[in-house]
GROMACS .gro file of C-alpha atoms in nm:
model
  424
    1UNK     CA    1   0.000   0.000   0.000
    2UNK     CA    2   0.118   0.353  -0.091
    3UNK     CA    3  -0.031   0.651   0.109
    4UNK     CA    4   0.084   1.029   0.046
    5UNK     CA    5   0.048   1.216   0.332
    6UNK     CA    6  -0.010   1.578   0.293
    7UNK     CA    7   0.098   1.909   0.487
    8UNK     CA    8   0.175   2.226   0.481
    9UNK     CA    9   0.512   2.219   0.673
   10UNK     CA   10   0.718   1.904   0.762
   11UNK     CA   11   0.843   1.986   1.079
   12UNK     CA   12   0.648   2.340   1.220
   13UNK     CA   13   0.353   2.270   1.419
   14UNK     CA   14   0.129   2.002   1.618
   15UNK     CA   15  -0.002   1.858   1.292
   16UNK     CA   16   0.302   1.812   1.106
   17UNK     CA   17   0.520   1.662   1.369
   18UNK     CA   18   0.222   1.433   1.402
   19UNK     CA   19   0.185   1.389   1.060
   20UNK     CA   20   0.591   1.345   1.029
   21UNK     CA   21   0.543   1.095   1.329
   22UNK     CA   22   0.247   0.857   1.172
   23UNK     CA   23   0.501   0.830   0.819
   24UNK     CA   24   0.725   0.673   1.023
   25UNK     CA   25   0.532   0.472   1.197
   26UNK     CA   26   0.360   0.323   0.868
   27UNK     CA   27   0.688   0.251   0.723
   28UNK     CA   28   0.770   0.053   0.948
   29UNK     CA   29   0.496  -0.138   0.954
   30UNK     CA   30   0.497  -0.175   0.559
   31UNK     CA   31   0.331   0.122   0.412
   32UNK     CA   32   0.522   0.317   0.205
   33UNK     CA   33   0.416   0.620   0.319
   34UNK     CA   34   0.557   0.972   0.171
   35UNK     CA   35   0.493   1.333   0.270
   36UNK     CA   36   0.421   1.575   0.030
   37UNK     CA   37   0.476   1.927   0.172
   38UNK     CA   38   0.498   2.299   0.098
   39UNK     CA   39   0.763   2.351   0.346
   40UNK     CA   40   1.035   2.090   0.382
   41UNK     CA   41   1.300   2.146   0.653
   42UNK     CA   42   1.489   1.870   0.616
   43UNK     CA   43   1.660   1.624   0.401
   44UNK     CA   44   1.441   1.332   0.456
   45UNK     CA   45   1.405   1.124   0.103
   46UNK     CA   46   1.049   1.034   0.239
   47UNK     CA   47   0.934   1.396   0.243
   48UNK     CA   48   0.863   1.585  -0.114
   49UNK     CA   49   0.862   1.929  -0.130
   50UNK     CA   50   0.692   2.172  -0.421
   51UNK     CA   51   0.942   2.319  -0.501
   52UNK     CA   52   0.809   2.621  -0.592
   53UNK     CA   53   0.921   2.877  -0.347
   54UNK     CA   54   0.761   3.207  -0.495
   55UNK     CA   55   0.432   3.063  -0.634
   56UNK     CA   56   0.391   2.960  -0.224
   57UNK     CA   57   0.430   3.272  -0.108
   58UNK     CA   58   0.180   3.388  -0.368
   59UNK     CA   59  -0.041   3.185  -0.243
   60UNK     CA   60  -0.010   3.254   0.078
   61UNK     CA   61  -0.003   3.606   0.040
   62UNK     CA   62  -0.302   3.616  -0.180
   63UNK     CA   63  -0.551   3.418   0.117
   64UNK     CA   64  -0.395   3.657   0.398
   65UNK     CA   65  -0.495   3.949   0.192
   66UNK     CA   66  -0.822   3.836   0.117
   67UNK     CA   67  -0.856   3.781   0.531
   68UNK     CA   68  -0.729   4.083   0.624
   69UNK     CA   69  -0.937   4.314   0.386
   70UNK     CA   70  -1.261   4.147   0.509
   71UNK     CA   71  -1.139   4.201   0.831
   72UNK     CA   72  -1.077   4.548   0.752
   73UNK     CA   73  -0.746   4.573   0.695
   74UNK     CA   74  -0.675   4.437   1.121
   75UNK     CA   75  -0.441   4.216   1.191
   76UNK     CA   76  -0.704   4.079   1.516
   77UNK     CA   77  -0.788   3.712   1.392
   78UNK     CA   78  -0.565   3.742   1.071
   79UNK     CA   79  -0.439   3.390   1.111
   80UNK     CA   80  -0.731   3.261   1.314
   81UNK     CA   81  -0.970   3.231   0.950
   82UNK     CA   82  -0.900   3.047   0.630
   83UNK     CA   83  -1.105   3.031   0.325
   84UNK     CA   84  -0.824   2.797   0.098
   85UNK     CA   85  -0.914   3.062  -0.206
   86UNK     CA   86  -0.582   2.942  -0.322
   87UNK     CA   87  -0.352   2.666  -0.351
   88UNK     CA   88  -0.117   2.410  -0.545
   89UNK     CA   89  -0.313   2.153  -0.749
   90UNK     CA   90  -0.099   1.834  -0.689
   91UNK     CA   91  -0.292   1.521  -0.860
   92UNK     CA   92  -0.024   1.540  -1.186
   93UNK     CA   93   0.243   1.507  -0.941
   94UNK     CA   94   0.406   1.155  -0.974
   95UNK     CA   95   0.383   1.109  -0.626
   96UNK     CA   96   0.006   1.134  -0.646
   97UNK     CA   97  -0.015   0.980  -0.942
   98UNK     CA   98   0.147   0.699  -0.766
   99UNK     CA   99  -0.033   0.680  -0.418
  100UNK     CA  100  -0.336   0.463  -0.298
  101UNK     CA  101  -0.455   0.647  -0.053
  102UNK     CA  102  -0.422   1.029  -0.009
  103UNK     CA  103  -0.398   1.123   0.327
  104UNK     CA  104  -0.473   1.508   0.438
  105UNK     CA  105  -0.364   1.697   0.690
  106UNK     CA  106  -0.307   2.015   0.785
  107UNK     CA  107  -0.337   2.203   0.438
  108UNK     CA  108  -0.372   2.543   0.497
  109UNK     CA  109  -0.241   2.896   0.451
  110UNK     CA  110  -0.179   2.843   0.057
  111UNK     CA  111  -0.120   2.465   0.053
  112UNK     CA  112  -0.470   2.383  -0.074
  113UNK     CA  113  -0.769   2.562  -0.209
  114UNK     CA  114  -1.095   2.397  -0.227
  115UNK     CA  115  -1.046   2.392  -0.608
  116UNK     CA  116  -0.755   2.161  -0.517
  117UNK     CA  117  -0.943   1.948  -0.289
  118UNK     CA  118  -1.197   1.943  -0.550
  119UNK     CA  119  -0.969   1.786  -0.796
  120UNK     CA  120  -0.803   1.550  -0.522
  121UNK     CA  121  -1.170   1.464  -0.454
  122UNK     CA  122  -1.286   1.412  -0.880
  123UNK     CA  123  -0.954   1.186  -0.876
  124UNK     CA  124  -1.107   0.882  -0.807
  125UNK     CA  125  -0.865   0.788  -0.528
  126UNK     CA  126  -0.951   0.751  -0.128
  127UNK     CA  127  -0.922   1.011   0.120
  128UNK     CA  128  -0.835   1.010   0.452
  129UNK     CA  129  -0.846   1.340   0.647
  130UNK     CA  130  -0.720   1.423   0.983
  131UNK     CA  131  -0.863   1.687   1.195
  132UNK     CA  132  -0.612   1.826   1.374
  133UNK     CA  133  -0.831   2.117   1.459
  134UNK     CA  134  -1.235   2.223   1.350
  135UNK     CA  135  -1.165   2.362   1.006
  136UNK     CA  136  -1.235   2.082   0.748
  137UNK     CA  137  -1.624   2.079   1.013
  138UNK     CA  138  -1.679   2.488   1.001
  139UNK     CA  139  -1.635   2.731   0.740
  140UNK     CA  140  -1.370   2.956   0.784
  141UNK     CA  141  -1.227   2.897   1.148
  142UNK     CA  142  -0.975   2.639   1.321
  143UNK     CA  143  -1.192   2.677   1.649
  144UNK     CA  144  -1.574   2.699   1.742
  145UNK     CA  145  -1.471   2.875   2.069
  146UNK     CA  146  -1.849   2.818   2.167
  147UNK     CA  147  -1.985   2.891   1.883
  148UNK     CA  148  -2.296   2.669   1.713
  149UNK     CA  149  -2.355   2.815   1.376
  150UNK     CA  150  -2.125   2.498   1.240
  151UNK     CA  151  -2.451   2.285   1.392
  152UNK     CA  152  -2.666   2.410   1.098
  153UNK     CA  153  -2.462   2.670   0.899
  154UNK     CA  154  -2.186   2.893   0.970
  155UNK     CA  155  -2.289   3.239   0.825
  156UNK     CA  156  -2.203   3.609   1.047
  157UNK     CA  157  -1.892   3.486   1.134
  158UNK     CA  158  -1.769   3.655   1.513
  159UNK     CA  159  -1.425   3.691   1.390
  160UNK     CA  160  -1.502   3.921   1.132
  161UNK     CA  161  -1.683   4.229   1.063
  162UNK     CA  162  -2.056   4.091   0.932
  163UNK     CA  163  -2.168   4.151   0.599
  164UNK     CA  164  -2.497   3.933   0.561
  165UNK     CA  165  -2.660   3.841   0.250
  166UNK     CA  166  -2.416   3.799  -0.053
  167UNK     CA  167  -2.169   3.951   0.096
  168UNK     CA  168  -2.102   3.698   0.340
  169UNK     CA  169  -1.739   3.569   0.360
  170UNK     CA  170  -1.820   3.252   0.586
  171UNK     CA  171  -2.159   3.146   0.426
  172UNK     CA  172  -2.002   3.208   0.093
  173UNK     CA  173  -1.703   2.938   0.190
  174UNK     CA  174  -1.911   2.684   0.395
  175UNK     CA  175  -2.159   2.655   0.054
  176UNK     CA  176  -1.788   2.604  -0.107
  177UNK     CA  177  -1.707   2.347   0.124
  178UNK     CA  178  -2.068   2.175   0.131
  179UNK     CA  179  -2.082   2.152  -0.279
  180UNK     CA  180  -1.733   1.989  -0.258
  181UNK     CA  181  -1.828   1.698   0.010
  182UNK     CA  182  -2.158   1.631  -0.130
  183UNK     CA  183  -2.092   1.355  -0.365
  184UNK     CA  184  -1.774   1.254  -0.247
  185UNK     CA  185  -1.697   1.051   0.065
  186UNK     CA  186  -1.415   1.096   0.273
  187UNK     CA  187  -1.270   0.921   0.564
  188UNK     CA  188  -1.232   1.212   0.851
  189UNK     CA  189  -0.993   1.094   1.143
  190UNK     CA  190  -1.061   1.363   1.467
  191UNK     CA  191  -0.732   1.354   1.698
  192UNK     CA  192  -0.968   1.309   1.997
  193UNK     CA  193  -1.310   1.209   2.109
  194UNK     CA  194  -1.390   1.557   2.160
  195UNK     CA  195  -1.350   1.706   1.847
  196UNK     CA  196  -1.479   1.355   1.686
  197UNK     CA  197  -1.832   1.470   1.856
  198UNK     CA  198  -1.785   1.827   1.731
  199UNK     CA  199  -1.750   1.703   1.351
  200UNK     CA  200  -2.009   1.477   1.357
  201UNK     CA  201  -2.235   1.765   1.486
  202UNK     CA  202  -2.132   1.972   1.176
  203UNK     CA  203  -2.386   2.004   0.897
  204UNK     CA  204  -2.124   2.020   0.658
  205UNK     CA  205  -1.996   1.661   0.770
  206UNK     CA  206  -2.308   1.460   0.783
  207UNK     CA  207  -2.334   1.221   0.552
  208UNK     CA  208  -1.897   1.151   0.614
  209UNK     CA  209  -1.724   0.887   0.780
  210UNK     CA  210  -1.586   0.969   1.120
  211UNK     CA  211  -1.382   0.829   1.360
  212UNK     CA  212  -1.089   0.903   1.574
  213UNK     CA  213  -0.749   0.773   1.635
  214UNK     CA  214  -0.470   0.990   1.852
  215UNK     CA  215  -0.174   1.098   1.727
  216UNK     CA  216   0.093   0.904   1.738
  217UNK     CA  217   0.451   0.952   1.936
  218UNK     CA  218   0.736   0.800   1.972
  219UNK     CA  219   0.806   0.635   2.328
  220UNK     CA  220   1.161   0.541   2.272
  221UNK     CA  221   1.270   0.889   2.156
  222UNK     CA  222   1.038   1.020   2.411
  223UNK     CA  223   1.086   0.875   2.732
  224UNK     CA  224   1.226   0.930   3.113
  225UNK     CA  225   1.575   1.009   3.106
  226UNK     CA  226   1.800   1.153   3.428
  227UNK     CA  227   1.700   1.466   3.576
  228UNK     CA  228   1.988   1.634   3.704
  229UNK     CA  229   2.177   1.573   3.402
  230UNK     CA  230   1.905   1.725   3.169
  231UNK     CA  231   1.898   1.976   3.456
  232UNK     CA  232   2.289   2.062   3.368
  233UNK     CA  233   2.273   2.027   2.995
  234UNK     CA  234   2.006   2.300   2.999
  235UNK     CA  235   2.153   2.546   3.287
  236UNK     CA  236   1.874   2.495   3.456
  237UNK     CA  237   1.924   2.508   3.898
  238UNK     CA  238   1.949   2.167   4.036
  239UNK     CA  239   1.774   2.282   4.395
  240UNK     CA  240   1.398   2.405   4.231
  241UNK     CA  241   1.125   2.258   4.160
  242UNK     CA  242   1.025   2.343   3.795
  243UNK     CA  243   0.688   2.453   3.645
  244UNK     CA  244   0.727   2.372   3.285
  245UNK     CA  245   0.507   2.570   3.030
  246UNK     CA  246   0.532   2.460   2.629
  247UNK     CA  247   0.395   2.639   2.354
  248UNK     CA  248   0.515   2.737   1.975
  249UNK     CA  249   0.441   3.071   2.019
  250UNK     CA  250   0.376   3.142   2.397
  251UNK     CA  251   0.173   3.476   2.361
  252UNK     CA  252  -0.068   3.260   2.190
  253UNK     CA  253  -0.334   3.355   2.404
  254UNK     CA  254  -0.556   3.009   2.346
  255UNK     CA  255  -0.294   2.844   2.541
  256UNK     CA  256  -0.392   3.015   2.844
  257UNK     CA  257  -0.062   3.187   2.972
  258UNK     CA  258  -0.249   3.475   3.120
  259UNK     CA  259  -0.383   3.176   3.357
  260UNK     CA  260  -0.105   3.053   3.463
  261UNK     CA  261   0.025   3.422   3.575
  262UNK     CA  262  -0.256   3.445   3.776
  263UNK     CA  263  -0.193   3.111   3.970
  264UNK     CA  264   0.124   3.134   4.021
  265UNK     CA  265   0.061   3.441   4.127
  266UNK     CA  266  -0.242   3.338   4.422
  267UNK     CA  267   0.034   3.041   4.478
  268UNK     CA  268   0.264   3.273   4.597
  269UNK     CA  269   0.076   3.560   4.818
  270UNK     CA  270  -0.042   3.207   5.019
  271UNK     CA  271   0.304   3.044   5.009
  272UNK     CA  272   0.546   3.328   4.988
  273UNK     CA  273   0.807   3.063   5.061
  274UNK     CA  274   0.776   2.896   4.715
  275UNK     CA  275   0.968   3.149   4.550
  276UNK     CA  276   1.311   3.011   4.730
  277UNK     CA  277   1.291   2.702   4.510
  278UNK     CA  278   0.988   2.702   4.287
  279UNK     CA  279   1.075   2.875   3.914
  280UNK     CA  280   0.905   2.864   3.559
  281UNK     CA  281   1.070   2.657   3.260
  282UNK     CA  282   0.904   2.860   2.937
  283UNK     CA  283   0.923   2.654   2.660
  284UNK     CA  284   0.881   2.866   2.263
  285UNK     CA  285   0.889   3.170   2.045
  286UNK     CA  286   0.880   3.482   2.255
  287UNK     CA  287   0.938   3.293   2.567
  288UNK     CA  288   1.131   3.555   2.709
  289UNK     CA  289   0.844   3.831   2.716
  290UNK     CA  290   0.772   3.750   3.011
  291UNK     CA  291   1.102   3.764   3.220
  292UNK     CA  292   0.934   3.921   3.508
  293UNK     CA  293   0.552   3.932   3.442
  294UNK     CA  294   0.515   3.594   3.703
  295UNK     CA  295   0.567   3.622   4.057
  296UNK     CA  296   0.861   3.274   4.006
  297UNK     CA  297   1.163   3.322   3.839
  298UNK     CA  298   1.139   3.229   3.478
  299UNK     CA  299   1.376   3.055   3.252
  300UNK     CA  300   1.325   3.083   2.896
  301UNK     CA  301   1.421   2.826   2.691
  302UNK     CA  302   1.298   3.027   2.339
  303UNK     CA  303   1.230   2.835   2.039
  304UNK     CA  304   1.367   2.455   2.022
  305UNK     CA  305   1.336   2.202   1.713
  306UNK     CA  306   1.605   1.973   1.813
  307UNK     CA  307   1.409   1.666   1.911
  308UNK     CA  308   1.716   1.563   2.190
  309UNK     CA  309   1.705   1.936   2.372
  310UNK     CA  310   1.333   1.908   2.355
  311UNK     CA  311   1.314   1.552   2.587
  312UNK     CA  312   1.588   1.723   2.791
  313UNK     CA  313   1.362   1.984   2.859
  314UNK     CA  314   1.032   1.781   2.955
  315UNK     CA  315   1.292   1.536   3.168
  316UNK     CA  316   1.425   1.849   3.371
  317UNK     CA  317   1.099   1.947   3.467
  318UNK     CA  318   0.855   1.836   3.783
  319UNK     CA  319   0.522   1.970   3.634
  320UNK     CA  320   0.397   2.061   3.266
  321UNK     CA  321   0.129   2.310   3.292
  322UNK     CA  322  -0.122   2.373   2.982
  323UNK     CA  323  -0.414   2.636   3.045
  324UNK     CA  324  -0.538   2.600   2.674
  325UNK     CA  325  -0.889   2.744   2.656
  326UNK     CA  326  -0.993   2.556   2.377
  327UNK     CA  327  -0.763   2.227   2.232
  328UNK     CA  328  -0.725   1.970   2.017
  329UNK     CA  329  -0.527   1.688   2.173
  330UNK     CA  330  -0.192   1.846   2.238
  331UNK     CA  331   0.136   1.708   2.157
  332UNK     CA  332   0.265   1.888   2.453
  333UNK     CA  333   0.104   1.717   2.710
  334UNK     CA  334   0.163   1.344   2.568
  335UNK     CA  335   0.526   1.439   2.542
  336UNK     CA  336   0.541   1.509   2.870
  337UNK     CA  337   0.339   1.203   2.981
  338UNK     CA  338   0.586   0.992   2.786
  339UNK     CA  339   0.887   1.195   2.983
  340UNK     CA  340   0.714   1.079   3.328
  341UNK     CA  341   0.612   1.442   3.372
  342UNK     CA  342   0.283   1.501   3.537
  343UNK     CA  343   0.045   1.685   3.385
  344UNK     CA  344  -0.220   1.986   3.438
  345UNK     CA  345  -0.475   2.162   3.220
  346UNK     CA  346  -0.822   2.281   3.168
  347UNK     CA  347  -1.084   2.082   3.138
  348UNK     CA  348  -1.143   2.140   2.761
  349UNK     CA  349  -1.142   1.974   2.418
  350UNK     CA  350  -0.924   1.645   2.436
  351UNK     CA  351  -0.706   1.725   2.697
  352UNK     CA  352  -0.894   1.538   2.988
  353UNK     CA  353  -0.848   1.244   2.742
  354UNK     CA  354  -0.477   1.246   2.768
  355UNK     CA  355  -0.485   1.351   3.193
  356UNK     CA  356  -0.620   1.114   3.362
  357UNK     CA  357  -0.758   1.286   3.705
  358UNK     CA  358  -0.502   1.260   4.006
  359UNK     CA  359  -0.343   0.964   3.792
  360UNK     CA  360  -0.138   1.124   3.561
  361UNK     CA  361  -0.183   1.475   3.686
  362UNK     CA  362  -0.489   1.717   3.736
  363UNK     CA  363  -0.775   1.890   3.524
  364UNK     CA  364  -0.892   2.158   3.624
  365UNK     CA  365  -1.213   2.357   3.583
  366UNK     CA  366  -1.178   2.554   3.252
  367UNK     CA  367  -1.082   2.943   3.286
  368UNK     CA  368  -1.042   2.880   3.642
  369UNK     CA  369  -0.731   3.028   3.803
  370UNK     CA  370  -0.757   2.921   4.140
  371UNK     CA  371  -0.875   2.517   3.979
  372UNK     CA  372  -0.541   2.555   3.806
  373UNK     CA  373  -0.342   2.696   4.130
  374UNK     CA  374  -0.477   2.405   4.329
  375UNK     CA  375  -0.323   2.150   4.082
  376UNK     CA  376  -0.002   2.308   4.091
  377UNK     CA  377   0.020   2.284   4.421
  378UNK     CA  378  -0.135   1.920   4.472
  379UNK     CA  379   0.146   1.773   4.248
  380UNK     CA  380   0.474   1.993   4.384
  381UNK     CA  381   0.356   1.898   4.770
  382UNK     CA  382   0.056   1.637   4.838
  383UNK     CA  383   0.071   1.419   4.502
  384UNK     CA  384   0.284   1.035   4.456
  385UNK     CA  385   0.523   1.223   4.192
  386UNK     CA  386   0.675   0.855   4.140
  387UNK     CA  387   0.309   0.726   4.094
  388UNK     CA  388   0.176   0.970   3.906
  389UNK     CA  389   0.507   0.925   3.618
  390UNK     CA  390   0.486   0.576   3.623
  391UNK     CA  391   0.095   0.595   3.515
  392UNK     CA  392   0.176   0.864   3.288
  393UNK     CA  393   0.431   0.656   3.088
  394UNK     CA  394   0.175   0.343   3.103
  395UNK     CA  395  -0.098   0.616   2.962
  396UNK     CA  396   0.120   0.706   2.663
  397UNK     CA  397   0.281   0.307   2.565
  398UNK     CA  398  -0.075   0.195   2.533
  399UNK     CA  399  -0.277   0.452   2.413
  400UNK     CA  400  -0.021   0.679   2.189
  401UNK     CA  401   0.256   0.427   2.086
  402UNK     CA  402   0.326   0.463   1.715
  403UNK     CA  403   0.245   0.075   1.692
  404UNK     CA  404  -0.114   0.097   1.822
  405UNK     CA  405  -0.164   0.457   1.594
  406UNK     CA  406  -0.012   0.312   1.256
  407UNK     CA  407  -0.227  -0.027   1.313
  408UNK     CA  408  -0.557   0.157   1.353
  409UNK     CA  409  -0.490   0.370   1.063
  410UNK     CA  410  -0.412   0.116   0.814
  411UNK     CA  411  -0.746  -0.008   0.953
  412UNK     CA  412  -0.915   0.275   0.807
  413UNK     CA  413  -0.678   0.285   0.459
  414UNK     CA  414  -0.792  -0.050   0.416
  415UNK     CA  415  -1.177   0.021   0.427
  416UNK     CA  416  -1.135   0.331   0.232
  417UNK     CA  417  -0.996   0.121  -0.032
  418UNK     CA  418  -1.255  -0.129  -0.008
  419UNK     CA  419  -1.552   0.092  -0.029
  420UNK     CA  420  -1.333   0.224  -0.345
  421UNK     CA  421  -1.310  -0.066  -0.506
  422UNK     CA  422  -1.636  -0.274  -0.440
  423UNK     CA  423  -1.857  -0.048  -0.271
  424UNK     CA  424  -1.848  -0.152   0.063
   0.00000   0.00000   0.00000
């Protein structure tokens, strides 16, 4: 079996390391499985790039400005919408040409239009589509954030200035959308239960397939290593006990930063002690913004793509802290699991399916600072720490291993090709 997999980037982002992970894991199990991507970082033979440099910026350029004048020329939400009006059309590629089951991804910001899809679609091949967030289920955003319109018809879209009638940027792209899926079936694979129940709640997705399988990880590049040494390796003090926070770009404010201020913060007025060996690992772009803003020292780490630095860093830490207000099923959080970190984060989207309750760490009540303070504090001074790692690494081997991932999706390439090829 051949299965393209397709991406925007290769390596920058939840979906494609995810995406990067699950190739791997397929060829070893047999598939030959190849990436096609706009944005290749690396010299891997099994990723294939575009190669067209300029003509991706154009398109990229040419959806952004299309955003930002409907949003009236503000940069609020600018990256939060996508309407795919353009895109590389990919079935003459060999690669394509050559594959037996196309697999999306995450394909947006110039990689595909919905003309592309369309001709992916027309092509006669199966497709396979993970969710990594609500887009392929909604019409122009990556997350509901609440919001039902998706249930029946997205139209007077909250993240941008309404128009109504004609005029309507998001009812204009979810009719798109809905003409394109109507007489084709695809297979949709949601990352987690959660947004599995949001996409079958879409109108847009209701006569699809869907089903959900997590993403996969590796748990012998990922795994528990020896503190103090990652501790030295990363100049990080050997007497504190260390918060760690993880995001690609940390003033992201989904991921619920300003949260974690705030707790820390109550942590601190009650336990003015803590700040003698308690400090803050931050973990991304811009990571040093906020030298100062938290009432613990912080340690910024910045930006870090190096897969070895990156398990140093979860393996020098006590606690992994993720306030996300709305999520997916973050790769954060399993790497951490798979580290023997425990874990703590809001009660939202699929992140109480990777933390199990005072098992593996502690969810707490969404948008609640003083939920999240209490889990802080329950794992640095009341919680089993050796416990809670130990059912943390047993969470991750059995649930997120690239074994049981690959196996389950070759499940669904295989009944994708038979309802292909006979119909059922």
């Amino acid at each position: 079996m051949r299965v393209l997999i397709i991406n925007t980037s290769e390596k920058s982002g939840g979906a494609a390391i995810a995406a990067n992970r699950l190739m791997e894991a397929l060829n070893n199990h047999g598939v030959k499985a190849k990436m096609l991507v706009r944005d290749k970082e690396t010299d891997a033979i099994t990723v294939v790039e575009l190669g067209k440099r300029m003509m991706a910026q154009r398109h990229f350029l040419r959806e952004r400005l299309a955003v930002w004048t409907h949003l009236h020329f503000s940069k609020k939400h600018l990256f939060d919408v996508d309407i795919a009006n353009a895109g590389f059309h990919i079935t003459q590629l060999r690669e394509f040409q050559e594959a037996d089951v196309i697999h999306l991804h995450w394909i947006n910001q110039g990689m595909l239009s919905l003309k592309g899809i369309r001709e992916i679609l027309e092509s006669g091949k199966p497709v396979v589509w993970t969710m990594h967030d609500a887009w392929p289920a909604t019409a122009i955003c990556h997350y509901t954030h609440g919001c039902k319109a998706f249930l029946t018809v997205c139209r007077n879209c909250r993240l941008l200035p309404g128009h109504g009638g004609d005029k309507d940027l998001a009812y204009r792209v979810w009719n798109r959308k809905k003409q394109l899926l109507e007489h084709h079936q695809v297979y949709f694979v949601a990352c987690s239960r959660w947004l599995e129940q949001q996409a079958k709640q879409s109108a847009l997705l209701s006569q699809q397939n869907i089903t959900n399988i997590p993403n996969p990880i590796d748990i012998h590049v990922f795994r528990p290593t020896d503190k103090k040494r990652a501790r030295k390796r990363l100049e990080l003090p050997e007497d504190k006990k260390i918060i760690l926070f993880v995001s690609q770009r940390v003033t992201d404010e989904r991921k619920g930063m300003n949260y974690l201020i705030e707790a820390i913060d109550k942590m601190v007025k009650e336990r003015p002690d803590m700040a003698q060996h308690t400090g803050v690992a931050i973990l991304g772009g811009h990571a040093e913004d906020f030298e100062g803003k938290l009432a613990l020292p912080v340690y910024p780490l910045g930006y870090v793509s190096e897969v070895k630095k990156i398990v140093d860093v979860y393996n020098a830490v006590d606690l992994f802290v993720l306030p996300s207000l709305e999520d997916n099923l973050p790769n954060t959080i399993m790497e951490a699991m798979a580290c023997g970190v425990p874990c703590v984060g809001f009660r939202v989207g699929g992140i109480p399916e990777e933390i199990d309750h005072l098992k593996t760490g502690f969810v707490a009540e969404p948008r609640n600072a003083d939920s999240l303070m209490k889990g802080i504090r329950w794992i640095l001074e009341e919680a089993d720490i050796g416990a809670l790692s130990a059912q943390a690494v047993k969470k991750v081997s059995t649930s997120y291993s690239q074994n049981s991932v690959a196996l389950r999706y070759i499940e669904v390439y295989n009944h994708a090709l038979a309802f292909k090829h006979y119909g059922i």
